Amino acid sequence: MSGETVPHEQPSLQDVDLLGRLTQFFDTLEQHVRAGHGWFIFNARGQRGNRIAAFILGRLAEYQLLFTYYFVPWRDFALNAYMVEVELQSLAAQRQSLQGRAREEFDIATRVSRDNLARMMVSDLLIVAGVQPRHRHELVFLDQAVERRYQQRLSTILITPAQPHELALQIERVAPGERFWERLFERMYERSLIAL
C-alpha cells in the first residue's frame, strides 16, 4: 500500500530493561571489573544477540586504554576448545616424530591455541557470545575458563541463545551425570548479573 509507513518494531520490555542495566554496568565498569562482576545473558538469539554483543563492544571501545578484553564468538571458542582439548593433545605424543612442514604446522597451531587460551584467561573481561555447547571438550574448556577466571576474580560475560532450562538440558545431553551446568551456573550466579 503506497503512502503508508511501516511502524518501527518497538524493543521488548526485557530489551529496554537489559539496555538500562547494561548502561549502568558500563557506566561504572571500573568498579565491576575490580570486583570481578560479569553477566550471564540468556535468550539472546539472532538479531537480539547481535544487538547485545554490538552494544557491549561499543561500550568497551570507550575503555580500551583502561582494560583488556577479549570477545570470542562461540564458533571460535569451540574451535579453540577442540584444538586444545582434542587435536593438540592427541598429537603431543607424536610431536618428536613429526618432521618438516607437519612439525611447523603443529608448532603454529600450538602457539595460536595457547595465545588464544592466554587471552581468555588473563583479559580483564572475557565475552563469549552464542554459548551453545555440543561436545564434551567444549564443556571441559568452558568449565576450565570460567573456573580460572572465577578464582582470579576476572569478569566474564556469557551470552547464549538458550533459556536457562534449555542450556541445562543441552549440557546434560552432552555430558550426562556430570556437574558442568551446576558449576557453571554457581560460578556465574555468584558474581554476575543475570538477564533473560
JSON list of C-alpha atoms in Angstrom, two decimals:
[
{"chain": "A", "resi": 1, "resn": "MET", "atom": "CA", "xyz": [0.00, 0.00, 0.00]},
{"chain": "A", "resi": 2, "resn": "SER", "atom": "CA", "xyz": [1.58, 3.22, -1.12]},
{"chain": "A", "resi": 3, "resn": "GLY", "atom": "CA", "xyz": [1.90, 6.14, 1.23]},
{"chain": "A", "resi": 4, "resn": "GLU", "atom": "CA", "xyz": [1.76, 4.01, 4.40]},
{"chain": "A", "resi": 5, "resn": "THR", "atom": "CA", "xyz": [4.78, 3.81, 6.64]},
{"chain": "A", "resi": 6, "resn": "VAL", "atom": "CA", "xyz": [5.71, 0.63, 8.40]},
{"chain": "A", "resi": 7, "resn": "PRO", "atom": "CA", "xyz": [6.00, 1.26, 12.13]},
{"chain": "A", "resi": 8, "resn": "HIS", "atom": "CA", "xyz": [9.39, 0.55, 13.62]},
{"chain": "A", "resi": 9, "resn": "GLU", "atom": "CA", "xyz": [9.50, -2.53, 15.74]},
{"chain": "A", "resi": 10, "resn": "GLN", "atom": "CA", "xyz": [9.46, -1.48, 19.36]},
{"chain": "A", "resi": 11, "resn": "PRO", "atom": "CA", "xyz": [12.06, -3.15, 21.57]},
{"chain": "A", "resi": 12, "resn": "SER", "atom": "CA", "xyz": [10.62, -5.56, 24.11]},
{"chain": "A", "resi": 13, "resn": "LEU", "atom": "CA", "xyz": [10.34, -4.57, 27.75]},
{"chain": "A", "resi": 14, "resn": "GLN", "atom": "CA", "xyz": [13.10, -7.09, 28.53]},
{"chain": "A", "resi": 15, "resn": "ASP", "atom": "CA", "xyz": [15.42, -5.45, 25.99]},
{"chain": "A", "resi": 16, "resn": "VAL", "atom": "CA", "xyz": [14.72, -1.96, 27.34]},
{"chain": "A", "resi": 17, "resn": "ASP", "atom": "CA", "xyz": [15.42, -3.23, 30.86]},
{"chain": "A", "resi": 18, "resn": "LEU", "atom": "CA", "xyz": [18.60, -5.05, 29.77]},
{"chain": "A", "resi": 19, "resn": "LEU", "atom": "CA", "xyz": [19.88, -2.00, 27.89]},
{"chain": "A", "resi": 20, "resn": "GLY", "atom": "CA", "xyz": [19.34, 0.14, 31.01]},
{"chain": "A", "resi": 21, "resn": "ARG", "atom": "CA", "xyz": [21.09, -2.38, 33.24]},
{"chain": "A", "resi": 22, "resn": "LEU", "atom": "CA", "xyz": [23.99, -2.79, 30.79]},
{"chain": "A", "resi": 23, "resn": "THR", "atom": "CA", "xyz": [24.32, 1.00, 30.56]},
{"chain": "A", "resi": 24, "resn": "GLN", "atom": "CA", "xyz": [24.60, 1.25, 34.35]},
{"chain": "A", "resi": 25, "resn": "PHE", "atom": "CA", "xyz": [27.11, -1.60, 34.39]},
{"chain": "A", "resi": 26, "resn": "PHE", "atom": "CA", "xyz": [29.34, 0.04, 31.79]},
{"chain": "A", "resi": 27, "resn": "ASP", "atom": "CA", "xyz": [28.97, 3.49, 33.37]},
{"chain": "A", "resi": 28, "resn": "THR", "atom": "CA", "xyz": [30.67, 2.01, 36.46]},
{"chain": "A", "resi": 29, "resn": "LEU", "atom": "CA", "xyz": [32.78, -0.61, 34.67]},
{"chain": "A", "resi": 30, "resn": "GLU", "atom": "CA", "xyz": [35.92, 0.06, 36.68]},
{"chain": "A", "resi": 31, "resn": "GLN", "atom": "CA", "xyz": [34.19, -0.94, 39.93]},
{"chain": "A", "resi": 32, "resn": "HIS", "atom": "CA", "xyz": [32.69, -4.04, 38.35]},
{"chain": "A", "resi": 33, "resn": "VAL", "atom": "CA", "xyz": [35.98, -5.17, 36.81]},
{"chain": "A", "resi": 34, "resn": "ARG", "atom": "CA", "xyz": [37.77, -4.69, 40.14]},
{"chain": "A", "resi": 35, "resn": "ALA", "atom": "CA", "xyz": [35.14, -6.89, 41.82]},
{"chain": "A", "resi": 36, "resn": "GLY", "atom": "CA", "xyz": [35.16, -9.50, 39.02]},
{"chain": "A", "resi": 37, "resn": "HIS", "atom": "CA", "xyz": [31.49, -8.94, 38.15]},
{"chain": "A", "resi": 38, "resn": "GLY", "atom": "CA", "xyz": [30.11, -10.14, 34.84]},
{"chain": "A", "resi": 39, "resn": "TRP", "atom": "CA", "xyz": [26.88, -11.08, 33.08]},
{"chain": "A", "resi": 40, "resn": "PHE", "atom": "CA", "xyz": [25.07, -14.27, 32.15]},
{"chain": "A", "resi": 41, "resn": "ILE", "atom": "CA", "xyz": [22.67, -13.28, 29.38]},
{"chain": "A", "resi": 42, "resn": "PHE", "atom": "CA", "xyz": [20.11, -15.85, 28.21]},
{"chain": "A", "resi": 43, "resn": "ASN", "atom": "CA", "xyz": [17.64, -15.88, 25.31]},
{"chain": "A", "resi": 44, "resn": "ALA", "atom": "CA", "xyz": [19.95, -13.84, 23.06]},
{"chain": "A", "resi": 45, "resn": "ARG", "atom": "CA", "xyz": [19.03, -15.34, 19.69]},
{"chain": "A", "resi": 46, "resn": "GLY", "atom": "CA", "xyz": [19.57, -13.88, 16.24]},
{"chain": "A", "resi": 47, "resn": "GLN", "atom": "CA", "xyz": [19.21, -10.11, 16.00]},
{"chain": "A", "resi": 48, "resn": "ARG", "atom": "CA", "xyz": [18.77, -9.73, 19.76]},
{"chain": "A", "resi": 49, "resn": "GLY", "atom": "CA", "xyz": [22.09, -11.49, 20.38]},
{"chain": "A", "resi": 50, "resn": "ASN", "atom": "CA", "xyz": [23.78, -9.36, 17.71]},
{"chain": "A", "resi": 51, "resn": "ARG", "atom": "CA", "xyz": [22.41, -6.13, 19.23]},
{"chain": "A", "resi": 52, "resn": "ILE", "atom": "CA", "xyz": [23.57, -7.10, 22.72]},
{"chain": "A", "resi": 53, "resn": "ALA", "atom": "CA", "xyz": [27.07, -8.02, 21.51]},
{"chain": "A", "resi": 54, "resn": "ALA", "atom": "CA", "xyz": [27.32, -4.81, 19.44]},
{"chain": "A", "resi": 55, "resn": "PHE", "atom": "CA", "xyz": [26.24, -2.72, 22.43]},
{"chain": "A", "resi": 56, "resn": "ILE", "atom": "CA", "xyz": [28.81, -4.38, 24.71]},
{"chain": "A", "resi": 57, "resn": "LEU", "atom": "CA", "xyz": [31.61, -3.99, 22.16]},
{"chain": "A", "resi": 58, "resn": "GLY", "atom": "CA", "xyz": [30.63, -0.36, 21.54]},
{"chain": "A", "resi": 59, "resn": "ARG", "atom": "CA", "xyz": [30.81, 0.44, 25.23]},
{"chain": "A", "resi": 60, "resn": "LEU", "atom": "CA", "xyz": [34.08, -1.47, 25.68]},
{"chain": "A", "resi": 61, "resn": "ALA", "atom": "CA", "xyz": [35.67, 0.60, 22.93]},
{"chain": "A", "resi": 62, "resn": "GLU", "atom": "CA", "xyz": [35.38, 3.56, 25.32]},
{"chain": "A", "resi": 63, "resn": "TYR", "atom": "CA", "xyz": [37.58, 1.72, 27.85]},
{"chain": "A", "resi": 64, "resn": "GLN", "atom": "CA", "xyz": [40.19, 0.14, 25.59]},
{"chain": "A", "resi": 65, "resn": "LEU", "atom": "CA", "xyz": [43.08, 2.00, 27.23]},
{"chain": "A", "resi": 66, "resn": "LEU", "atom": "CA", "xyz": [41.96, 1.10, 30.76]},
{"chain": "A", "resi": 67, "resn": "PHE", "atom": "CA", "xyz": [41.02, -2.57, 30.47]},
{"chain": "A", "resi": 68, "resn": "THR", "atom": "CA", "xyz": [41.89, -5.56, 28.36]},
{"chain": "A", "resi": 69, "resn": "TYR", "atom": "CA", "xyz": [39.01, -7.51, 26.92]},
{"chain": "A", "resi": 70, "resn": "TYR", "atom": "CA", "xyz": [38.62, -10.46, 24.60]},
{"chain": "A", "resi": 71, "resn": "PHE", "atom": "CA", "xyz": [35.46, -11.08, 22.56]},
{"chain": "A", "resi": 72, "resn": "VAL", "atom": "CA", "xyz": [35.02, -14.64, 21.32]},
{"chain": "A", "resi": 73, "resn": "PRO", "atom": "CA", "xyz": [32.11, -15.89, 19.21]},
{"chain": "A", "resi": 74, "resn": "TRP", "atom": "CA", "xyz": [31.14, -19.42, 20.25]},
{"chain": "A", "resi": 75, "resn": "ARG", "atom": "CA", "xyz": [32.30, -20.89, 16.93]},
{"chain": "A", "resi": 76, "resn": "ASP", "atom": "CA", "xyz": [35.86, -19.66, 17.64]},
{"chain": "A", "resi": 77, "resn": "PHE", "atom": "CA", "xyz": [35.66, -20.74, 21.28]},
{"chain": "A", "resi": 78, "resn": "ALA", "atom": "CA", "xyz": [34.53, -24.24, 20.22]},
{"chain": "A", "resi": 79, "resn": "LEU", "atom": "CA", "xyz": [37.30, -24.47, 17.61]},
{"chain": "A", "resi": 80, "resn": "ASN", "atom": "CA", "xyz": [39.93, -23.47, 20.17]},
{"chain": "A", "resi": 81, "resn": "ALA", "atom": "CA", "xyz": [38.44, -25.99, 22.63]},
{"chain": "A", "resi": 82, "resn": "TYR", "atom": "CA", "xyz": [38.78, -28.71, 20.00]},
{"chain": "A", "resi": 83, "resn": "MET", "atom": "CA", "xyz": [42.38, -27.76, 19.24]},
{"chain": "A", "resi": 84, "resn": "VAL", "atom": "CA", "xyz": [43.44, -27.60, 22.91]},
{"chain": "A", "resi": 85, "resn": "GLU", "atom": "CA", "xyz": [41.40, -30.47, 24.37]},
{"chain": "A", "resi": 86, "resn": "VAL", "atom": "CA", "xyz": [41.44, -32.95, 21.47]},
{"chain": "A", "resi": 87, "resn": "GLU", "atom": "CA", "xyz": [43.71, -32.35, 18.49]},
{"chain": "A", "resi": 88, "resn": "LEU", "atom": "CA", "xyz": [46.87, -30.97, 20.13]},
{"chain": "A", "resi": 89, "resn": "GLN", "atom": "CA", "xyz": [46.71, -33.47, 22.99]},
{"chain": "A", "resi": 90, "resn": "SER", "atom": "CA", "xyz": [46.50, -36.38, 20.57]},
{"chain": "A", "resi": 91, "resn": "LEU", "atom": "CA", "xyz": [49.41, -35.01, 18.52]},
{"chain": "A", "resi": 92, "resn": "ALA", "atom": "CA", "xyz": [51.59, -34.04, 21.50]},
{"chain": "A", "resi": 93, "resn": "ALA", "atom": "CA", "xyz": [52.83, -37.60, 21.92]},
{"chain": "A", "resi": 94, "resn": "GLN", "atom": "CA", "xyz": [53.78, -37.71, 18.23]},
{"chain": "A", "resi": 95, "resn": "ARG", "atom": "CA", "xyz": [55.49, -34.28, 18.20]},
{"chain": "A", "resi": 96, "resn": "GLN", "atom": "CA", "xyz": [59.02, -35.73, 18.28]},
{"chain": "A", "resi": 97, "resn": "SER", "atom": "CA", "xyz": [58.31, -37.87, 15.23]},
{"chain": "A", "resi": 98, "resn": "LEU", "atom": "CA", "xyz": [56.83, -35.00, 13.18]},
{"chain": "A", "resi": 99, "resn": "GLN", "atom": "CA", "xyz": [59.15, -33.66, 10.50]},
{"chain": "A", "resi": 100, "resn": "GLY", "atom": "CA", "xyz": [59.33, -30.60, 8.28]},
{"chain": "A", "resi": 101, "resn": "ARG", "atom": "CA", "xyz": [56.05, -28.94, 7.38]},
{"chain": "A", "resi": 102, "resn": "ALA", "atom": "CA", "xyz": [53.96, -31.18, 9.67]},
{"chain": "A", "resi": 103, "resn": "ARG", "atom": "CA", "xyz": [56.05, -30.12, 12.67]},
{"chain": "A", "resi": 104, "resn": "GLU", "atom": "CA", "xyz": [55.87, -26.43, 11.66]},
{"chain": "A", "resi": 105, "resn": "GLU", "atom": "CA", "xyz": [52.07, -26.64, 11.38]},
{"chain": "A", "resi": 106, "resn": "PHE", "atom": "CA", "xyz": [51.84, -28.37, 14.75]},
{"chain": "A", "resi": 107, "resn": "ASP", "atom": "CA", "xyz": [54.00, -25.68, 16.36]},
{"chain": "A", "resi": 108, "resn": "ILE", "atom": "CA", "xyz": [51.94, -22.87, 14.77]},
{"chain": "A", "resi": 109, "resn": "ALA", "atom": "CA", "xyz": [48.64, -24.46, 15.84]},
{"chain": "A", "resi": 110, "resn": "THR", "atom": "CA", "xyz": [50.01, -24.93, 19.36]},
{"chain": "A", "resi": 111, "resn": "ARG", "atom": "CA", "xyz": [51.21, -21.32, 19.57]},
{"chain": "A", "resi": 112, "resn": "VAL", "atom": "CA", "xyz": [47.94, -19.86, 18.22]},
{"chain": "A", "resi": 113, "resn": "SER", "atom": "CA", "xyz": [45.83, -22.02, 20.56]},
{"chain": "A", "resi": 114, "resn": "ARG", "atom": "CA", "xyz": [47.97, -21.12, 23.57]},
{"chain": "A", "resi": 115, "resn": "ASP", "atom": "CA", "xyz": [47.84, -17.42, 22.68]},
{"chain": "A", "resi": 116, "resn": "ASN", "atom": "CA", "xyz": [44.03, -17.57, 22.47]},
{"chain": "A", "resi": 117, "resn": "LEU", "atom": "CA", "xyz": [43.85, -19.52, 25.71]},
{"chain": "A", "resi": 118, "resn": "ALA", "atom": "CA", "xyz": [46.11, -17.00, 27.46]},
{"chain": "A", "resi": 119, "resn": "ARG", "atom": "CA", "xyz": [43.96, -14.08, 26.27]},
{"chain": "A", "resi": 120, "resn": "MET", "atom": "CA", "xyz": [40.84, -15.85, 27.55]},
{"chain": "A", "resi": 121, "resn": "MET", "atom": "CA", "xyz": [42.43, -16.46, 30.94]},
{"chain": "A", "resi": 122, "resn": "VAL", "atom": "CA", "xyz": [44.12, -13.11, 31.61]},
{"chain": "A", "resi": 123, "resn": "SER", "atom": "CA", "xyz": [41.96, -10.44, 29.96]},
{"chain": "A", "resi": 124, "resn": "ASP", "atom": "CA", "xyz": [40.19, -8.18, 32.44]},
{"chain": "A", "resi": 125, "resn": "LEU", "atom": "CA", "xyz": [36.93, -9.05, 30.71]},
{"chain": "A", "resi": 126, "resn": "LEU", "atom": "CA", "xyz": [36.09, -12.11, 28.59]},
{"chain": "A", "resi": 127, "resn": "ILE", "atom": "CA", "xyz": [32.94, -12.06, 26.45]},
{"chain": "A", "resi": 128, "resn": "VAL", "atom": "CA", "xyz": [31.78, -15.34, 24.90]},
{"chain": "A", "resi": 129, "resn": "ALA", "atom": "CA", "xyz": [28.81, -14.82, 22.56]},
{"chain": "A", "resi": 130, "resn": "GLY", "atom": "CA", "xyz": [26.47, -17.55, 21.34]},
{"chain": "A", "resi": 131, "resn": "VAL", "atom": "CA", "xyz": [27.29, -20.15, 24.02]},
{"chain": "A", "resi": 132, "resn": "GLN", "atom": "CA", "xyz": [25.86, -23.48, 22.79]},
{"chain": "A", "resi": 133, "resn": "PRO", "atom": "CA", "xyz": [27.98, -26.48, 23.79]},
{"chain": "A", "resi": 134, "resn": "ARG", "atom": "CA", "xyz": [27.51, -29.55, 21.62]},
{"chain": "A", "resi": 135, "resn": "HIS", "atom": "CA", "xyz": [30.60, -31.59, 22.57]},
{"chain": "A", "resi": 136, "resn": "ARG", "atom": "CA", "xyz": [32.16, -32.60, 25.86]},
{"chain": "A", "resi": 137, "resn": "HIS", "atom": "CA", "xyz": [35.51, -30.96, 25.05]},
{"chain": "A", "resi": 138, "resn": "GLU", "atom": "CA", "xyz": [33.69, -27.63, 24.68]},
{"chain": "A", "resi": 139, "resn": "LEU", "atom": "CA", "xyz": [32.17, -28.05, 28.14]},
{"chain": "A", "resi": 140, "resn": "VAL", "atom": "CA", "xyz": [35.53, -29.00, 29.65]},
{"chain": "A", "resi": 141, "resn": "PHE", "atom": "CA", "xyz": [37.15, -25.93, 28.10]},
{"chain": "A", "resi": 142, "resn": "LEU", "atom": "CA", "xyz": [34.31, -23.62, 29.19]},
{"chain": "A", "resi": 143, "resn": "ASP", "atom": "CA", "xyz": [34.35, -25.09, 32.69]},
{"chain": "A", "resi": 144, "resn": "GLN", "atom": "CA", "xyz": [38.11, -24.54, 32.99]},
{"chain": "A", "resi": 145, "resn": "ALA", "atom": "CA", "xyz": [37.93, -20.99, 31.63]},
{"chain": "A", "resi": 146, "resn": "VAL", "atom": "CA", "xyz": [35.09, -19.93, 33.95]},
{"chain": "A", "resi": 147, "resn": "GLU", "atom": "CA", "xyz": [36.72, -21.61, 36.95]},
{"chain": "A", "resi": 148, "resn": "ARG", "atom": "CA", "xyz": [40.12, -19.98, 36.38]},
{"chain": "A", "resi": 149, "resn": "ARG", "atom": "CA", "xyz": [38.56, -16.59, 35.83]},
{"chain": "A", "resi": 150, "resn": "TYR", "atom": "CA", "xyz": [36.40, -17.06, 38.93]},
{"chain": "A", "resi": 151, "resn": "GLN", "atom": "CA", "xyz": [39.45, -17.94, 41.05]},
{"chain": "A", "resi": 152, "resn": "GLN", "atom": "CA", "xyz": [41.32, -14.87, 39.73]},
{"chain": "A", "resi": 153, "resn": "ARG", "atom": "CA", "xyz": [38.26, -12.60, 40.18]},
{"chain": "A", "resi": 154, "resn": "LEU", "atom": "CA", "xyz": [38.19, -11.69, 36.48]},
{"chain": "A", "resi": 155, "resn": "SER", "atom": "CA", "xyz": [34.97, -10.52, 34.83]},
{"chain": "A", "resi": 156, "resn": "THR", "atom": "CA", "xyz": [33.20, -12.83, 32.39]},
{"chain": "A", "resi": 157, "resn": "ILE", "atom": "CA", "xyz": [30.18, -12.20, 30.17]},
{"chain": "A", "resi": 158, "resn": "LEU", "atom": "CA", "xyz": [28.45, -15.25, 28.70]},
{"chain": "A", "resi": 159, "resn": "ILE", "atom": "CA", "xyz": [25.73, -14.71, 26.09]},
{"chain": "A", "resi": 160, "resn": "THR", "atom": "CA", "xyz": [23.61, -17.67, 24.99]},
{"chain": "A", "resi": 161, "resn": "PRO", "atom": "CA", "xyz": [20.62, -18.07, 22.67]},
{"chain": "A", "resi": 162, "resn": "ALA", "atom": "CA", "xyz": [19.14, -20.59, 25.12]},
{"chain": "A", "resi": 163, "resn": "GLN", "atom": "CA", "xyz": [16.91, -20.11, 28.15]},
{"chain": "A", "resi": 164, "resn": "PRO", "atom": "CA", "xyz": [18.44, -21.38, 31.43]},
{"chain": "A", "resi": 165, "resn": "HIS", "atom": "CA", "xyz": [16.47, -24.65, 31.39]},
{"chain": "A", "resi": 166, "resn": "GLU", "atom": "CA", "xyz": [17.34, -25.21, 27.70]},
{"chain": "A", "resi": 167, "resn": "LEU", "atom": "CA", "xyz": [21.05, -24.69, 28.32]},
{"chain": "A", "resi": 168, "resn": "ALA", "atom": "CA", "xyz": [20.91, -27.00, 31.35]},
{"chain": "A", "resi": 169, "resn": "LEU", "atom": "CA", "xyz": [19.26, -29.74, 29.24]},
{"chain": "A", "resi": 170, "resn": "GLN", "atom": "CA", "xyz": [21.71, -29.24, 26.39]},
{"chain": "A", "resi": 171, "resn": "ILE", "atom": "CA", "xyz": [24.67, -29.56, 28.78]},
{"chain": "A", "resi": 172, "resn": "GLU", "atom": "CA", "xyz": [23.14, -32.64, 30.42]},
{"chain": "A", "resi": 173, "resn": "ARG", "atom": "CA", "xyz": [22.70, -34.26, 26.98]},
{"chain": "A", "resi": 174, "resn": "VAL", "atom": "CA", "xyz": [26.34, -33.60, 26.13]},
{"chain": "A", "resi": 175, "resn": "ALA", "atom": "CA", "xyz": [27.74, -34.76, 29.49]},
{"chain": "A", "resi": 176, "resn": "PRO", "atom": "CA", "xyz": [25.11, -36.81, 31.33]},
{"chain": "A", "resi": 177, "resn": "GLY", "atom": "CA", "xyz": [25.57, -37.10, 35.08]},
{"chain": "A", "resi": 178, "resn": "GLU", "atom": "CA", "xyz": [28.43, -34.61, 35.26]},
{"chain": "A", "resi": 179, "resn": "ARG", "atom": "CA", "xyz": [28.14, -31.31, 37.13]},
{"chain": "A", "resi": 180, "resn": "PHE", "atom": "CA", "xyz": [29.07, -28.91, 34.32]},
{"chain": "A", "resi": 181, "resn": "TRP", "atom": "CA", "xyz": [25.79, -26.96, 34.45]},
{"chain": "A", "resi": 182, "resn": "GLU", "atom": "CA", "xyz": [25.75, -26.71, 38.24]},
{"chain": "A", "resi": 183, "resn": "ARG", "atom": "CA", "xyz": [29.34, -25.43, 38.40]},
{"chain": "A", "resi": 184, "resn": "LEU", "atom": "CA", "xyz": [28.85, -23.01, 35.52]},
{"chain": "A", "resi": 185, "resn": "PHE", "atom": "CA", "xyz": [25.65, -21.55, 36.94]},
{"chain": "A", "resi": 186, "resn": "GLU", "atom": "CA", "xyz": [27.00, -21.37, 40.51]},
{"chain": "A", "resi": 187, "resn": "ARG", "atom": "CA", "xyz": [30.15, -19.54, 39.43]},
{"chain": "A", "resi": 188, "resn": "MET", "atom": "CA", "xyz": [28.35, -17.13, 37.13]},
{"chain": "A", "resi": 189, "resn": "TYR", "atom": "CA", "xyz": [25.44, -16.54, 39.53]},
{"chain": "A", "resi": 190, "resn": "GLU", "atom": "CA", "xyz": [27.75, -15.65, 42.40]},
{"chain": "A", "resi": 191, "resn": "ARG", "atom": "CA", "xyz": [29.49, -12.80, 40.59]},
{"chain": "A", "resi": 192, "resn": "SER", "atom": "CA", "xyz": [27.29, -11.94, 37.64]},
{"chain": "A", "resi": 193, "resn": "LEU", "atom": "CA", "xyz": [24.12, -10.13, 36.79]},
{"chain": "A", "resi": 194, "resn": "ILE", "atom": "CA", "xyz": [21.56, -12.39, 35.11]},
{"chain": "A", "resi": 195, "resn": "ALA", "atom": "CA", "xyz": [19.32, -11.42, 32.19]},
{"chain": "A", "resi": 196, "resn": "LEU", "atom": "CA", "xyz": [16.64, -13.45, 30.44]}
]
